PDB file of C-alpha atoms and ligand atoms in Angstrom:
ATOM      1  CA  UNK A 231     -60.153 -30.700  -5.265  1.00 90.00           C
ATOM      2  CA  UNK A 232     -59.494 -33.589  -3.037  1.00 94.00           C
ATOM      3  CA  UNK A 233     -61.773 -36.172  -1.579  1.00 92.00           C
ATOM      4  CA  UNK A 234     -62.379 -36.100   1.747  1.00 93.00           C
ATOM      5  CA  UNK A 235     -65.226 -37.339   3.771  1.00 91.00           C
ATOM      6  CA  UNK A 236     -66.929 -35.952   6.940  1.00 90.00           C
ATOM      7  CA  UNK A 237     -64.582 -37.351   9.342  1.00 90.00           C
ATOM      8  CA  UNK A 238     -61.827 -35.009   7.782  1.00 91.00           C
ATOM      9  CA  UNK A 239     -60.295 -38.022   6.302  1.00 91.00           C
ATOM     10  CA  UNK A 240     -58.626 -37.168   2.921  1.00 93.00           C
ATOM     11  CA  UNK A 241     -57.834 -40.035  -0.062  1.00 95.00           C
ATOM     12  CA  UNK A 242     -54.228 -40.211  -1.077  1.00 95.00           C
ATOM     13  CA  UNK A 243     -54.323 -43.514  -2.199  1.00 96.00           C
ATOM     14  CA  UNK A 244     -57.106 -46.558  -3.971  1.00 97.00           C
ATOM     15  CA  UNK A 245     -56.432 -49.742  -3.349  1.00 97.00           C
ATOM     16  CA  UNK A 246     -57.967 -51.974  -6.481  1.00 97.00           C
ATOM     17  CA  UNK A 247     -58.554 -55.545  -5.803  1.00 96.00           C
ATOM     18  CA  UNK A 248     -58.093 -56.506  -9.184  1.00 97.00           C
ATOM     19  CA  UNK A 249     -59.912 -60.824  -8.471  1.00 96.00           C
ATOM     20  CA  UNK A 250     -61.175 -62.761  -6.361  1.00 93.00           C
ATOM     21  CA  UNK A 251     -59.517 -65.728  -7.684  1.00 94.00           C
ATOM     22  CA  UNK A 252     -56.592 -67.690  -5.732  1.00 95.00           C
ATOM     23  CA  UNK A 253     -54.258 -70.473  -6.531  1.00 96.00           C
ATOM     24  CA  UNK A 254     -53.645 -70.209  -2.315  1.00 97.00           C
ATOM     25  CA  UNK A 255     -55.805 -70.782  -0.049  1.00 94.00           C
ATOM     26  CA  UNK A 256     -54.932 -69.355   3.093  1.00 95.00           C
ATOM     27  CA  UNK A 257     -56.531 -70.018   6.531  1.00 94.00           C
ATOM     28  CA  UNK A 258     -56.533 -66.697   7.583  1.00 93.00           C
ATOM     29  CA  UNK A 259     -56.900 -64.919   3.966  1.00 92.00           C
ATOM     30  CA  UNK A 260     -59.357 -61.730   4.603  1.00 87.00           C
ATOM     31  CA  UNK A 261     -60.024 -61.904   0.640  1.00 84.00           C
ATOM     32  CA  UNK A 262     -60.310 -57.554   1.189  1.00 82.00           C
ATOM     33  CA  UNK A 263     -63.666 -58.500   2.318  1.00 80.00           C
ATOM     34  CA  UNK A 264     -64.827 -59.442  -0.787  1.00 79.00           C
ATOM     35  CA  UNK A 265     -67.328 -62.529   0.635  1.00 70.00           C
ATOM     36  CA  UNK A 266     -68.755 -63.546  -2.632  1.00 66.00           C
ATOM     37  CA  UNK A 267     -67.769 -65.079  -5.747  1.00 73.00           C
ATOM     38  CA  UNK A 268     -66.607 -62.632  -8.360  1.00 76.00           C
ATOM     39  CA  UNK A 269     -67.223 -63.241 -11.328  1.00 78.00           C
ATOM     40  CA  UNK A 270     -67.426 -60.144 -13.972  1.00 90.00           C
ATOM     41  CA  UNK A 271     -63.903 -58.562 -13.245  1.00 95.00           C
ATOM     42  CA  UNK A 272     -63.281 -54.971 -14.111  1.00 96.00           C
ATOM     43  CA  UNK A 273     -61.741 -54.493 -17.579  1.00 96.00           C
ATOM     44  CA  UNK A 274     -58.179 -52.785 -18.446  1.00 97.00           C
ATOM     45  CA  UNK A 275     -60.537 -49.650 -19.225  1.00 96.00           C
ATOM     46  CA  UNK A 276     -62.463 -49.015 -16.484  1.00 96.00           C
ATOM     47  CA  UNK A 277     -60.226 -49.530 -13.821  1.00 98.00           C
ATOM     48  CA  UNK A 278     -57.530 -46.584 -16.075  1.00 97.00           C
ATOM     49  CA  UNK A 279     -61.452 -45.264 -16.135  1.00 97.00           C
ATOM     50  CA  UNK A 280     -61.612 -45.573 -12.154  1.00 97.00           C
ATOM     51  CA  UNK A 281     -57.659 -43.813 -11.515  1.00 97.00           C
ATOM     52  CA  UNK A 282     -58.449 -41.186 -14.085  1.00 96.00           C
ATOM     53  CA  UNK A 283     -61.183 -39.794 -12.457  1.00 97.00           C
ATOM     54  CA  UNK A 284     -59.829 -39.980  -8.904  1.00 97.00           C
ATOM     55  CA  UNK A 285     -56.973 -37.945 -10.258  1.00 96.00           C
ATOM     56  CA  UNK A 286     -59.046 -35.108 -10.338  1.00 96.00           C
ATOM     57  CA  UNK A 287     -58.866 -34.908  -6.687  1.00 96.00           C
ATOM     58  CA  UNK A 288     -55.016 -35.318  -6.459  1.00 96.00           C
ATOM     59  CA  UNK A 289     -55.270 -38.963  -6.306  1.00 97.00           C
ATOM     60  CA  UNK A 290     -51.489 -39.794  -7.099  1.00 97.00           C
ATOM     61  CA  UNK A 291     -50.961 -43.655  -5.626  1.00 98.00           C
ATOM     62  CA  UNK A 292     -52.582 -47.282  -6.639  1.00 98.00           C
ATOM     63  CA  UNK A 293     -52.120 -50.427  -4.731  1.00 98.00           C
ATOM     64  CA  UNK A 294     -53.536 -53.648  -6.428  1.00 98.00           C
ATOM     65  CA  UNK A 295     -54.434 -56.902  -4.653  1.00 97.00           C
ATOM     66  CA  UNK A 296     -57.448 -59.236  -4.160  1.00 93.00           C
ATOM     67  CA  UNK A 297     -57.426 -62.250  -4.766  1.00 94.00           C
ATOM     68  CA  UNK A 298     -54.608 -63.021  -6.335  1.00 97.00           C
ATOM     69  CA  UNK A 299     -53.072 -59.852  -8.691  1.00 98.00           C
ATOM     70  CA  UNK A 300     -51.010 -62.213 -10.434  1.00 98.00           C
ATOM     71  CA  UNK A 301     -54.134 -64.416 -11.392  1.00 97.00           C
ATOM     72  CA  UNK A 302     -54.996 -61.909 -14.399  1.00 97.00           C
ATOM     73  CA  UNK A 303     -52.994 -62.217 -16.684  1.00 98.00           C
ATOM     74  CA  UNK A 304     -53.594 -58.919 -18.769  1.00 98.00           C
ATOM     75  CA  UNK A 305     -51.878 -57.618 -15.244  1.00 98.00           C
ATOM     76  CA  UNK A 306     -49.764 -55.645 -17.715  1.00 98.00           C
ATOM     77  CA  UNK A 307     -51.550 -54.280 -19.982  1.00 98.00           C
ATOM     78  CA  UNK A 308     -54.004 -52.768 -16.598  1.00 98.00           C
ATOM     79  CA  UNK A 309     -50.743 -51.023 -15.717  1.00 98.00           C
ATOM     80  CA  UNK A 310     -49.645 -49.651 -18.733  1.00 98.00           C
ATOM     81  CA  UNK A 311     -53.407 -48.325 -19.234  1.00 98.00           C
ATOM     82  CA  UNK A 312     -53.031 -46.179 -16.448  1.00 98.00           C
ATOM     83  CA  UNK A 313     -52.393 -42.571 -16.464  1.00 96.00           C
ATOM     84  CA  UNK A 314     -49.236 -40.839 -14.950  1.00 95.00           C
ATOM     85  CA  UNK A 315     -48.951 -41.536 -10.823  1.00 97.00           C
ATOM     86  CA  UNK A 316     -46.478 -41.392  -8.063  1.00 97.00           C
ATOM     87  CA  UNK A 317     -46.693 -44.639  -6.766  1.00 98.00           C
ATOM     88  CA  UNK A 318     -48.181 -48.232  -8.274  1.00 98.00           C
ATOM     89  CA  UNK A 319     -47.561 -51.322  -6.027  1.00 98.00           C
ATOM     90  CA  UNK A 320     -48.965 -54.521  -5.779  1.00 98.00           C
ATOM     91  CA  UNK A 321     -49.799 -57.258  -3.283  1.00 98.00           C
ATOM     92  CA  UNK A 322     -49.253 -60.693  -3.594  1.00 98.00           C
ATOM     93  CA  UNK A 323     -48.413 -64.017  -3.204  1.00 98.00           C
ATOM     94  CA  UNK A 324     -45.296 -64.654  -4.599  1.00 98.00           C
ATOM     95  CA  UNK A 325     -46.236 -67.650  -6.087  1.00 98.00           C
ATOM     96  CA  UNK A 326     -46.598 -66.892  -9.634  1.00 98.00           C
ATOM     97  CA  UNK A 327     -43.953 -63.675  -9.518  1.00 98.00           C
ATOM     98  CA  UNK A 328     -40.370 -65.426 -10.712  1.00 98.00           C
ATOM     99  CA  UNK A 329     -41.263 -65.447 -15.044  1.00 98.00           C
ATOM    100  CA  UNK A 330     -43.102 -61.823 -14.875  1.00 98.00           C
ATOM    101  CA  UNK A 331     -40.966 -59.617 -12.297  1.00 98.00           C
ATOM    102  CA  UNK A 332     -40.100 -58.267 -15.009  1.00 98.00           C
ATOM    103  CA  UNK A 333     -42.569 -57.341 -17.451  1.00 98.00           C
ATOM    104  CA  UNK A 334     -44.068 -55.850 -14.897  1.00 98.00           C
ATOM    105  CA  UNK A 335     -41.482 -54.241 -13.520  1.00 98.00           C
ATOM    106  CA  UNK A 336     -40.849 -52.384 -17.205  1.00 98.00           C
ATOM    107  CA  UNK A 337     -44.951 -52.129 -17.712  1.00 98.00           C
ATOM    108  CA  UNK A 338     -44.915 -49.549 -14.678  1.00 98.00           C
ATOM    109  CA  UNK A 339     -45.220 -51.290 -11.729  1.00 98.00           C
ATOM    110  CA  UNK A 340     -42.945 -49.515  -8.834  1.00 98.00           C
ATOM    111  CA  UNK A 341     -42.783 -52.122  -6.143  1.00 98.00           C
ATOM    112  CA  UNK A 342     -44.049 -54.928  -4.268  1.00 98.00           C
ATOM    113  CA  UNK A 343     -45.320 -56.715  -1.290  1.00 98.00           C
ATOM    114  CA  UNK A 344     -44.704 -60.390  -0.749  1.00 98.00           C
ATOM    115  CA  UNK A 345     -46.499 -61.974   2.229  1.00 98.00           C
ATOM    116  CA  UNK A 346     -44.580 -64.657   3.379  1.00 98.00           C
ATOM    117  CA  UNK A 347     -46.412 -66.409   6.561  1.00 98.00           C
ATOM    118  CA  UNK A 348     -43.360 -68.380   7.474  1.00 98.00           C
ATOM    119  CA  UNK A 349     -40.236 -69.672   6.173  1.00 98.00           C
ATOM    120  CA  UNK A 350     -40.739 -73.009   6.739  1.00 98.00           C
ATOM    121  CA  UNK A 351     -41.626 -75.543   4.024  1.00 98.00           C
ATOM    122  CA  UNK A 352     -44.425 -76.801   6.118  1.00 98.00           C
ATOM    123  CA  UNK A 353     -45.468 -74.501   7.451  1.00 98.00           C
ATOM    124  CA  UNK A 354     -45.700 -72.297   5.199  1.00 98.00           C
ATOM    125  CA  UNK A 355     -47.769 -75.407   3.124  1.00 98.00           C
ATOM    126  CA  UNK A 356     -49.973 -75.706   6.630  1.00 97.00           C
ATOM    127  CA  UNK A 357     -50.893 -72.012   5.752  1.00 97.00           C
ATOM    128  CA  UNK A 358     -50.980 -71.400   2.317  1.00 98.00           C
ATOM    129  CA  UNK A 359     -51.318 -74.571   0.293  1.00 98.00           C
ATOM    130  CA  UNK A 360     -48.393 -73.384  -1.189  1.00 98.00           C
ATOM    131  CA  UNK A 361     -44.719 -74.268  -2.680  1.00 98.00           C
ATOM    132  CA  UNK A 362     -42.413 -71.999  -0.351  1.00 98.00           C
ATOM    133  CA  UNK A 363     -40.439 -72.219  -3.424  1.00 98.00           C
ATOM    134  CA  UNK A 364     -42.122 -70.431  -5.467  1.00 98.00           C
ATOM    135  CA  UNK A 365     -42.292 -67.551  -3.338  1.00 98.00           C
ATOM    136  CA  UNK A 366     -38.611 -67.187  -2.484  1.00 98.00           C
ATOM    137  CA  UNK A 367     -37.412 -67.399  -6.298  1.00 98.00           C
ATOM    138  CA  UNK A 368     -40.432 -64.850  -6.046  1.00 98.00           C
ATOM    139  CA  UNK A 369     -38.976 -62.185  -3.635  1.00 98.00           C
ATOM    140  CA  UNK A 370     -35.045 -62.779  -5.847  1.00 98.00           C
ATOM    141  CA  UNK A 371     -36.560 -62.131  -8.741  1.00 98.00           C
ATOM    142  CA  UNK A 372     -38.616 -58.872  -7.302  1.00 98.00           C
ATOM    143  CA  UNK A 373     -35.497 -57.222  -6.052  1.00 98.00           C
ATOM    144  CA  UNK A 374     -33.019 -58.144  -9.106  1.00 98.00           C
ATOM    145  CA  UNK A 375     -35.634 -55.932 -11.042  1.00 98.00           C
ATOM    146  CA  UNK A 376     -35.798 -52.684  -8.924  1.00 98.00           C
ATOM    147  CA  UNK A 377     -39.270 -53.489  -7.620  1.00 98.00           C
ATOM    148  CA  UNK A 378     -38.268 -52.370  -3.890  1.00 97.00           C
ATOM    149  CA  UNK A 379     -38.580 -51.884  -1.300  1.00 97.00           C
ATOM    150  CA  UNK A 380     -40.397 -55.294  -1.094  1.00 98.00           C
ATOM    151  CA  UNK A 381     -42.490 -55.576   2.098  1.00 98.00           C
ATOM    152  CA  UNK A 382     -43.148 -58.719   3.402  1.00 98.00           C
ATOM    153  CA  UNK A 383     -46.149 -59.014   4.906  1.00 98.00           C
ATOM    154  CA  UNK A 384     -45.892 -61.548   7.885  1.00 98.00           C
ATOM    155  CA  UNK A 385     -49.896 -61.695   9.660  1.00 97.00           C
ATOM    156  CA  UNK A 386     -48.676 -63.155  12.756  1.00 97.00           C
ATOM    157  CA  UNK A 387     -50.650 -66.494  14.183  1.00 97.00           C
ATOM    158  CA  UNK A 388     -50.506 -67.444  17.486  1.00 96.00           C
ATOM    159  CA  UNK A 389     -48.567 -71.306  17.948  1.00 96.00           C
ATOM    160  CA  UNK A 390     -47.701 -70.902  14.115  1.00 96.00           C
ATOM    161  CA  UNK A 391     -45.052 -68.045  13.263  1.00 97.00           C
ATOM    162  CA  UNK A 392     -44.732 -65.972  16.309  1.00 96.00           C
ATOM    163  CA  UNK A 393     -41.621 -67.293  17.292  1.00 97.00           C
ATOM    164  CA  UNK A 394     -40.645 -66.861  13.439  1.00 97.00           C
ATOM    165  CA  UNK A 395     -39.929 -62.729  13.898  1.00 97.00           C
ATOM    166  CA  UNK A 396     -36.368 -62.960  15.156  1.00 97.00           C
ATOM    167  CA  UNK A 397     -35.661 -65.192  11.577  1.00 97.00           C
ATOM    168  CA  UNK A 398     -37.853 -62.885   9.753  1.00 98.00           C
ATOM    169  CA  UNK A 399     -35.254 -60.136  10.069  1.00 98.00           C
ATOM    170  CA  UNK A 400     -32.166 -62.662   9.876  1.00 97.00           C
ATOM    171  CA  UNK A 401     -33.245 -63.867   6.887  1.00 98.00           C
ATOM    172  CA  UNK A 402     -34.583 -59.678   4.891  1.00 97.00           C
ATOM    173  CA  UNK A 403     -30.955 -58.976   6.616  1.00 96.00           C
ATOM    174  CA  UNK A 404     -29.712 -60.664   3.729  1.00 95.00           C
ATOM    175  CA  UNK A 405     -30.808 -58.121   0.979  1.00 97.00           C
ATOM    176  CA  UNK A 406     -28.979 -55.235   2.994  1.00 93.00           C
ATOM    177  CA  UNK A 407     -32.171 -52.577   3.246  1.00 95.00           C
ATOM    178  CA  UNK A 408     -33.989 -53.733  -0.451  1.00 98.00           C
ATOM    179  CA  UNK A 409     -36.580 -55.542   2.143  1.00 98.00           C
ATOM    180  CA  UNK A 410     -38.957 -54.951   5.175  1.00 98.00           C
ATOM    181  CA  UNK A 411     -40.538 -57.118   7.109  1.00 98.00           C
ATOM    182  CA  UNK A 412     -44.319 -55.762   7.915  1.00 97.00           C
ATOM    183  CA  UNK A 413     -45.921 -57.958  10.492  1.00 97.00           C
ATOM    184  CA  UNK A 414     -49.598 -57.598  10.410  1.00 96.00           C
ATOM    185  CA  UNK A 415     -52.208 -57.921  13.493  1.00 94.00           C
ATOM    186  CA  UNK A 416     -54.380 -60.752  12.037  1.00 94.00           C
ATOM    187  CA  UNK A 417     -58.102 -59.406  11.691  1.00 89.00           C
ATOM    188  CA  UNK A 418     -60.576 -62.518  12.451  1.00 83.00           C
ATOM    189  CA  UNK A 419     -62.685 -62.446   9.149  1.00 77.00           C
ATOM    190  CA  UNK A 420     -62.685 -65.942   9.469  1.00 76.00           C
ATOM    191  CA  UNK A 421     -62.888 -67.783  12.932  1.00 81.00           C
ATOM    192  CA  UNK A 422     -59.762 -67.980  13.589  1.00 85.00           C
ATOM    193  CA  UNK A 423     -59.561 -66.334  16.845  1.00 84.00           C
ATOM    194  CA  UNK A 424     -57.865 -69.009  18.166  1.00 91.00           C
ATOM    195  CA  UNK A 425     -54.169 -68.111  16.385  1.00 94.00           C
ATOM    196  CA  UNK A 426     -54.061 -64.328  17.627  1.00 93.00           C
ATOM    197  CA  UNK A 427     -50.953 -63.235  18.822  1.00 95.00           C
ATOM    198  CA  UNK A 428     -50.540 -60.325  21.929  1.00 94.00           C
ATOM    199  CA  UNK A 429     -49.820 -57.593  19.793  1.00 93.00           C
ATOM    200  CA  UNK A 430     -49.069 -55.367  22.751  1.00 94.00           C
ATOM    201  CA  UNK A 431     -46.054 -58.427  23.467  1.00 96.00           C
ATOM    202  CA  UNK A 432     -45.076 -57.840  20.005  1.00 96.00           C
ATOM    203  CA  UNK A 433     -44.854 -54.400  20.191  1.00 95.00           C
ATOM    204  CA  UNK A 434     -42.732 -54.224  23.482  1.00 96.00           C
ATOM    205  CA  UNK A 435     -40.258 -57.100  22.480  1.00 96.00           C
ATOM    206  CA  UNK A 436     -39.679 -54.481  18.881  1.00 97.00           C
ATOM    207  CA  UNK A 437     -39.228 -51.832  21.192  1.00 96.00           C
ATOM    208  CA  UNK A 438     -36.683 -53.841  23.386  1.00 97.00           C
ATOM    209  CA  UNK A 439     -34.642 -53.972  20.224  1.00 97.00           C
ATOM    210  CA  UNK A 440     -34.653 -51.475  18.486  1.00 97.00           C
ATOM    211  CA  UNK A 441     -32.125 -48.321  17.806  1.00 97.00           C
ATOM    212  CA  UNK A 442     -34.888 -46.178  16.767  1.00 96.00           C
ATOM    213  CA  UNK A 443     -38.514 -46.315  16.539  1.00 96.00           C
ATOM    214  CA  UNK A 444     -40.554 -43.799  14.056  1.00 95.00           C
ATOM    215  CA  UNK A 445     -44.058 -42.882  13.237  1.00 89.00           C
ATOM    216  CA  UNK A 446     -45.861 -43.293   9.629  1.00 79.00           C
ATOM    217  CA  UNK A 447     -48.472 -40.478   9.384  1.00 72.00           C
ATOM    218  CA  UNK A 448     -50.516 -43.537   7.379  1.00 68.00           C
ATOM    219  CA  UNK A 449     -52.625 -45.533  10.085  1.00 67.00           C
ATOM    220  CA  UNK A 450     -49.590 -44.099  12.658  1.00 75.00           C
ATOM    221  CA  UNK A 451     -47.647 -47.062  12.135  1.00 83.00           C
ATOM    222  CA  UNK A 452     -44.278 -47.735  14.169  1.00 92.00           C
ATOM    223  CA  UNK A 453     -41.758 -48.602  12.359  1.00 95.00           C
ATOM    224  CA  UNK A 454     -38.531 -50.317  14.176  1.00 97.00           C
ATOM    225  CA  UNK A 455     -35.077 -49.984  13.177  1.00 97.00           C
ATOM    226  CA  UNK A 456     -33.383 -53.547  14.465  1.00 97.00           C
ATOM    227  CA  UNK A 457     -30.066 -54.570  13.731  1.00 94.00           C
ATOM    228  CA  UNK A 458     -29.631 -52.969  10.195  1.00 92.00           C
ATOM    229  CA  UNK A 459     -33.247 -54.185   9.570  1.00 97.00           C
ATOM    230  CA  UNK A 460     -36.459 -52.209   9.011  1.00 97.00           C
ATOM    231  CA  UNK A 461     -39.439 -53.544  10.063  1.00 98.00           C
ATOM    232  CA  UNK A 462     -43.555 -52.122  10.055  1.00 96.00           C
ATOM    233  CA  UNK A 463     -45.696 -52.886  12.613  1.00 95.00           C
ATOM    234  CA  UNK A 464     -49.653 -52.658  11.432  1.00 92.00           C
ATOM    235  CA  UNK A 465     -52.206 -53.689  14.281  1.00 88.00           C
ATOM    236  CA  UNK A 466     -56.061 -52.472  12.646  1.00 78.00           C
ATOM    237  CA  UNK A 467     -57.627 -53.747  15.860  1.00 73.00           C
ATOM    238  CA  UNK A 468     -59.807 -51.623  17.598  1.00 65.00           C
ATOM    239  CA  UNK A 469     -57.563 -49.146  16.481  1.00 63.00           C
ATOM    240  CA  UNK A 470     -59.509 -45.341  16.269  1.00 65.00           C
ATOM    241  CA  UNK A 471     -55.602 -44.386  14.630  1.00 69.00           C
ATOM    242  CA  UNK A 472     -56.130 -46.939  12.141  1.00 70.00           C
ATOM    243  CA  UNK A 473     -59.114 -45.847  10.804  1.00 78.00           C
ATOM    244  CA  UNK A 474     -58.749 -41.663  11.863  1.00 79.00           C
ATOM    245  CA  UNK A 475     -55.893 -42.119   9.741  1.00 78.00           C
ATOM    246  CA  UNK A 476     -56.764 -44.237   7.134  1.00 84.00           C
ATOM    247  CA  UNK A 477     -56.845 -42.267   3.408  1.00 89.00           C
ATOM    248  CA  UNK A 478     -57.585 -45.130   1.019  1.00 91.00           C
ATOM    249  CA  UNK A 479     -60.235 -45.973  -0.977  1.00 95.00           C
ATOM    250  CA  UNK A 480     -60.759 -49.790  -1.613  1.00 95.00           C
ATOM    251  CA  UNK A 481     -62.520 -50.948  -4.742  1.00 97.00           C
ATOM    252  CA  UNK A 482     -63.850 -54.641  -5.195  1.00 95.00           C
ATOM    253  CA  UNK A 483     -63.025 -56.223  -7.965  1.00 95.00           C
ATOM    254  CA  UNK A 484     -66.381 -55.929  -9.934  1.00 94.00           C
ATOM    255  CA  UNK A 485     -66.012 -52.111  -9.399  1.00 96.00           C
ATOM    256  CA  UNK A 486     -67.345 -51.358  -6.578  1.00 95.00           C
ATOM    257  CA  UNK A 487     -65.604 -49.102  -4.893  1.00 97.00           C
ATOM    258  CA  UNK A 488     -65.717 -49.790  -0.948  1.00 93.00           C
ATOM    259  CA  UNK A 489     -65.327 -47.180   1.543  1.00 89.00           C
ATOM    260  CA  UNK A 490     -64.718 -50.122   3.979  1.00 86.00           C
ATOM    261  CA  UNK A 491     -63.060 -53.044   4.452  1.00 84.00           C
ATOM    262  CA  UNK A 492     -64.819 -53.822   7.327  1.00 81.00           C
ATOM    263  CA  UNK A 493     -68.205 -53.112   5.787  1.00 85.00           C
ATOM    264  CA  UNK A 494     -70.588 -54.250   2.661  1.00 86.00           C
ATOM    265  CA  UNK A 495     -73.400 -52.179   2.708  1.00 88.00           C
ATOM    266  CA  UNK A 496     -71.970 -49.078   1.481  1.00 90.00           C
ATOM    267  CA  UNK A 497     -71.020 -50.039  -1.882  1.00 93.00           C
ATOM    268  CA  UNK A 498     -70.958 -47.590  -4.708  1.00 96.00           C
ATOM    269  CA  UNK A 499     -71.046 -49.195  -8.604  1.00 96.00           C
ATOM    270  CA  UNK A 500     -68.700 -47.228 -10.917  1.00 97.00           C
ATOM    271  CA  UNK A 501     -68.380 -50.539 -13.408  1.00 95.00           C
ATOM    272  CA  UNK A 502     -68.378 -49.717 -17.321  1.00 91.00           C
ATOM    273  CA  UNK A 503     -68.782 -46.034 -16.353  1.00 94.00           C
ATOM    274  CA  UNK A 504     -67.265 -42.906 -17.987  1.00 92.00           C
ATOM    275  CA  UNK A 505     -64.756 -40.803 -15.871  1.00 92.00           C
ATOM    276  CA  UNK A 506     -67.309 -38.332 -15.626  1.00 95.00           C
ATOM    277  CA  UNK A 507     -69.290 -40.131 -13.970  1.00 97.00           C
ATOM    278  CA  UNK A 508     -66.963 -41.979 -11.780  1.00 97.00           C
ATOM    279  CA  UNK A 509     -65.815 -38.650 -10.428  1.00 97.00           C
ATOM    280  CA  UNK A 510     -69.699 -37.351  -9.420  1.00 97.00           C
ATOM    281  CA  UNK A 511     -69.810 -41.120  -7.831  1.00 97.00           C
ATOM    282  CA  UNK A 512     -66.511 -41.361  -5.974  1.00 96.00           C
ATOM    283  CA  UNK A 513     -67.962 -38.056  -4.331  1.00 95.00           C
ATOM    284  CA  UNK A 514     -71.105 -40.017  -2.532  1.00 94.00           C
ATOM    285  CA  UNK A 515     -68.356 -42.642  -1.979  1.00 93.00           C
ATOM    286  CA  UNK A 516     -67.125 -39.873   0.969  1.00 92.00           C
ATOM    287  CA  UNK A 517     -70.451 -39.449   2.207  1.00 90.00           C
ATOM    288  CA  UNK A 518     -70.734 -43.238   2.590  1.00 89.00           C
ATOM    289  CA  UNK A 519     -67.330 -43.410   4.681  1.00 89.00           C
ATOM    290  CA  UNK A 520     -67.011 -43.183   8.465  1.00 83.00           C
ATOM    291  CA  UNK A 521     -64.701 -44.541  10.565  1.00 78.00           C
ATOM    292  CA  UNK A 522     -65.029 -48.366  11.798  1.00 78.00           C
ATOM    293  CA  UNK A 523     -63.238 -48.027  14.533  1.00 68.00           C
ATOM    294  CA  UNK A 524     -64.023 -44.489  17.029  1.00 69.00           C
ATOM    295  CA  UNK A 525     -62.115 -42.877  19.347  1.00 63.00           C
TER     296      UNK A 525
HETATM  297  N1  SAM B 194     -53.011 -62.466  -2.744  1.00 72.97           N
HETATM  298  C1  SAM B 194     -52.433 -61.508  -2.419  1.00 72.97           C
HETATM  299  C2  SAM B 194     -51.414 -61.626  -1.097  1.00 72.97           C
HETATM  300  O1  SAM B 194     -51.365 -62.511  -0.594  1.00 72.97           O
HETATM  301  O2  SAM B 194     -50.789 -60.776  -0.532  1.00 72.97           O
HETATM  302  C3  SAM B 194     -52.820 -60.301  -2.202  1.00 72.97           C
HETATM  303  C4  SAM B 194     -54.426 -60.007  -0.912  1.00 72.97           C
HETATM  304  S1  SAM B 194     -53.950 -60.276   0.898  1.00 72.97           S
HETATM  305  C5  SAM B 194     -55.960 -60.234   0.528  1.00 72.97           C
HETATM  306  C6  SAM B 194     -53.757 -58.583   0.648  1.00 72.97           C
HETATM  307  C7  SAM B 194     -53.255 -58.392   1.862  1.00 72.97           C
HETATM  308  O3  SAM B 194     -53.976 -58.557   3.006  1.00 72.97           O
HETATM  309  C8  SAM B 194     -51.932 -59.706   2.465  1.00 72.97           C
HETATM  310  O4  SAM B 194     -50.840 -58.412   2.747  1.00 72.97           O
HETATM  311  C9  SAM B 194     -51.834 -59.883   3.617  1.00 72.97           C
HETATM  312  O5  SAM B 194     -51.192 -60.734   4.140  1.00 72.97           O
HETATM  313  C10 SAM B 194     -53.289 -59.499   3.900  1.00 72.97           C
HETATM  314  N2  SAM B 194     -54.616 -60.521   4.608  1.00 72.97           N
HETATM  315  C11 SAM B 194     -55.175 -60.814   4.453  1.00 72.97           C
HETATM  316  N3  SAM B 194     -55.931 -61.234   5.151  1.00 72.97           N
HETATM  317  C12 SAM B 194     -55.846 -60.703   6.043  1.00 72.97           C
HETATM  318  C13 SAM B 194     -56.158 -60.848   7.875  1.00 72.97           C
HETATM  319  N4  SAM B 194     -56.841 -61.520   8.317  1.00 72.97           N
HETATM  320  N5  SAM B 194     -55.712 -60.017   9.351  1.00 72.97           N
HETATM  321  C14 SAM B 194     -54.889 -59.665   8.132  1.00 72.97           C
HETATM  322  N6  SAM B 194     -53.826 -58.657   6.484  1.00 72.97           N
HETATM  323  C15 SAM B 194     -54.684 -59.977   5.909  1.00 72.97           C
END
């Protein structure tokens, strides 16, 4: 039994927001589409129940996001409470990671994505309000603890970091294949239109440098192999392939199934529900799922 919507898209993974709280204030952040202050964060038990219910439909992959997932002191407990899965990952700003990378790995976290919009300490501070040295320590700790491949998420911002792609590739080269660079097209959630880069030009640049190009099934993302480093390009905007191949279901930090990042009018509440009930609610969420960008 699978979770397939009317557009033939089968859910393969859950993207669970653990909290809306964050210790940074990134100028571009979409907060996983959560627009309001959320106080009643899901418990570790509810999260485990949602994952258990989705397993009935063959879902074996979970990614944690937020807000900043490491703002949850019980992140390790949340991971330990999960049933057996193929892949447990998280996306983090990395600033709180260094002291917890080991305990997260021991709890069962398999790998991690770390947001790094710039390598310049000044630019990093301007974009996020944070200290880059803490992120760099987090990256090293993640690699040392085997949370690999570490994906460095770089949302492209015109006039801020669009000239830094080569520098970022040189940076990850030092990690000898343990880090992948993920270049992400800006989704304009916060009137950040002025920062939008021409993603076709980025694609052409990568094509001109690559010795090999592969396409992932997930969102049909392209992977470029350039001078020993791997670079992935994520193009969510006006991209019917992005939606047509979307195989993830989101869960908000207060326990509502969120069938689409870009919509908030079709949520399904599963907070504090038992797994049997959640099984039925997962089916209901499928009825509410449709591609935002249609072909
Ligand atoms: N605090 C964590 C972090 O910084 O990675 C997790 C939350 S953040 C919302 C999750 C992911 O969304 C990050 O990879 C980030 O780069 C990406 N993201 C945030 N805002 C975005 C935007 N406006 N357009 C595209 N991607 C965005």
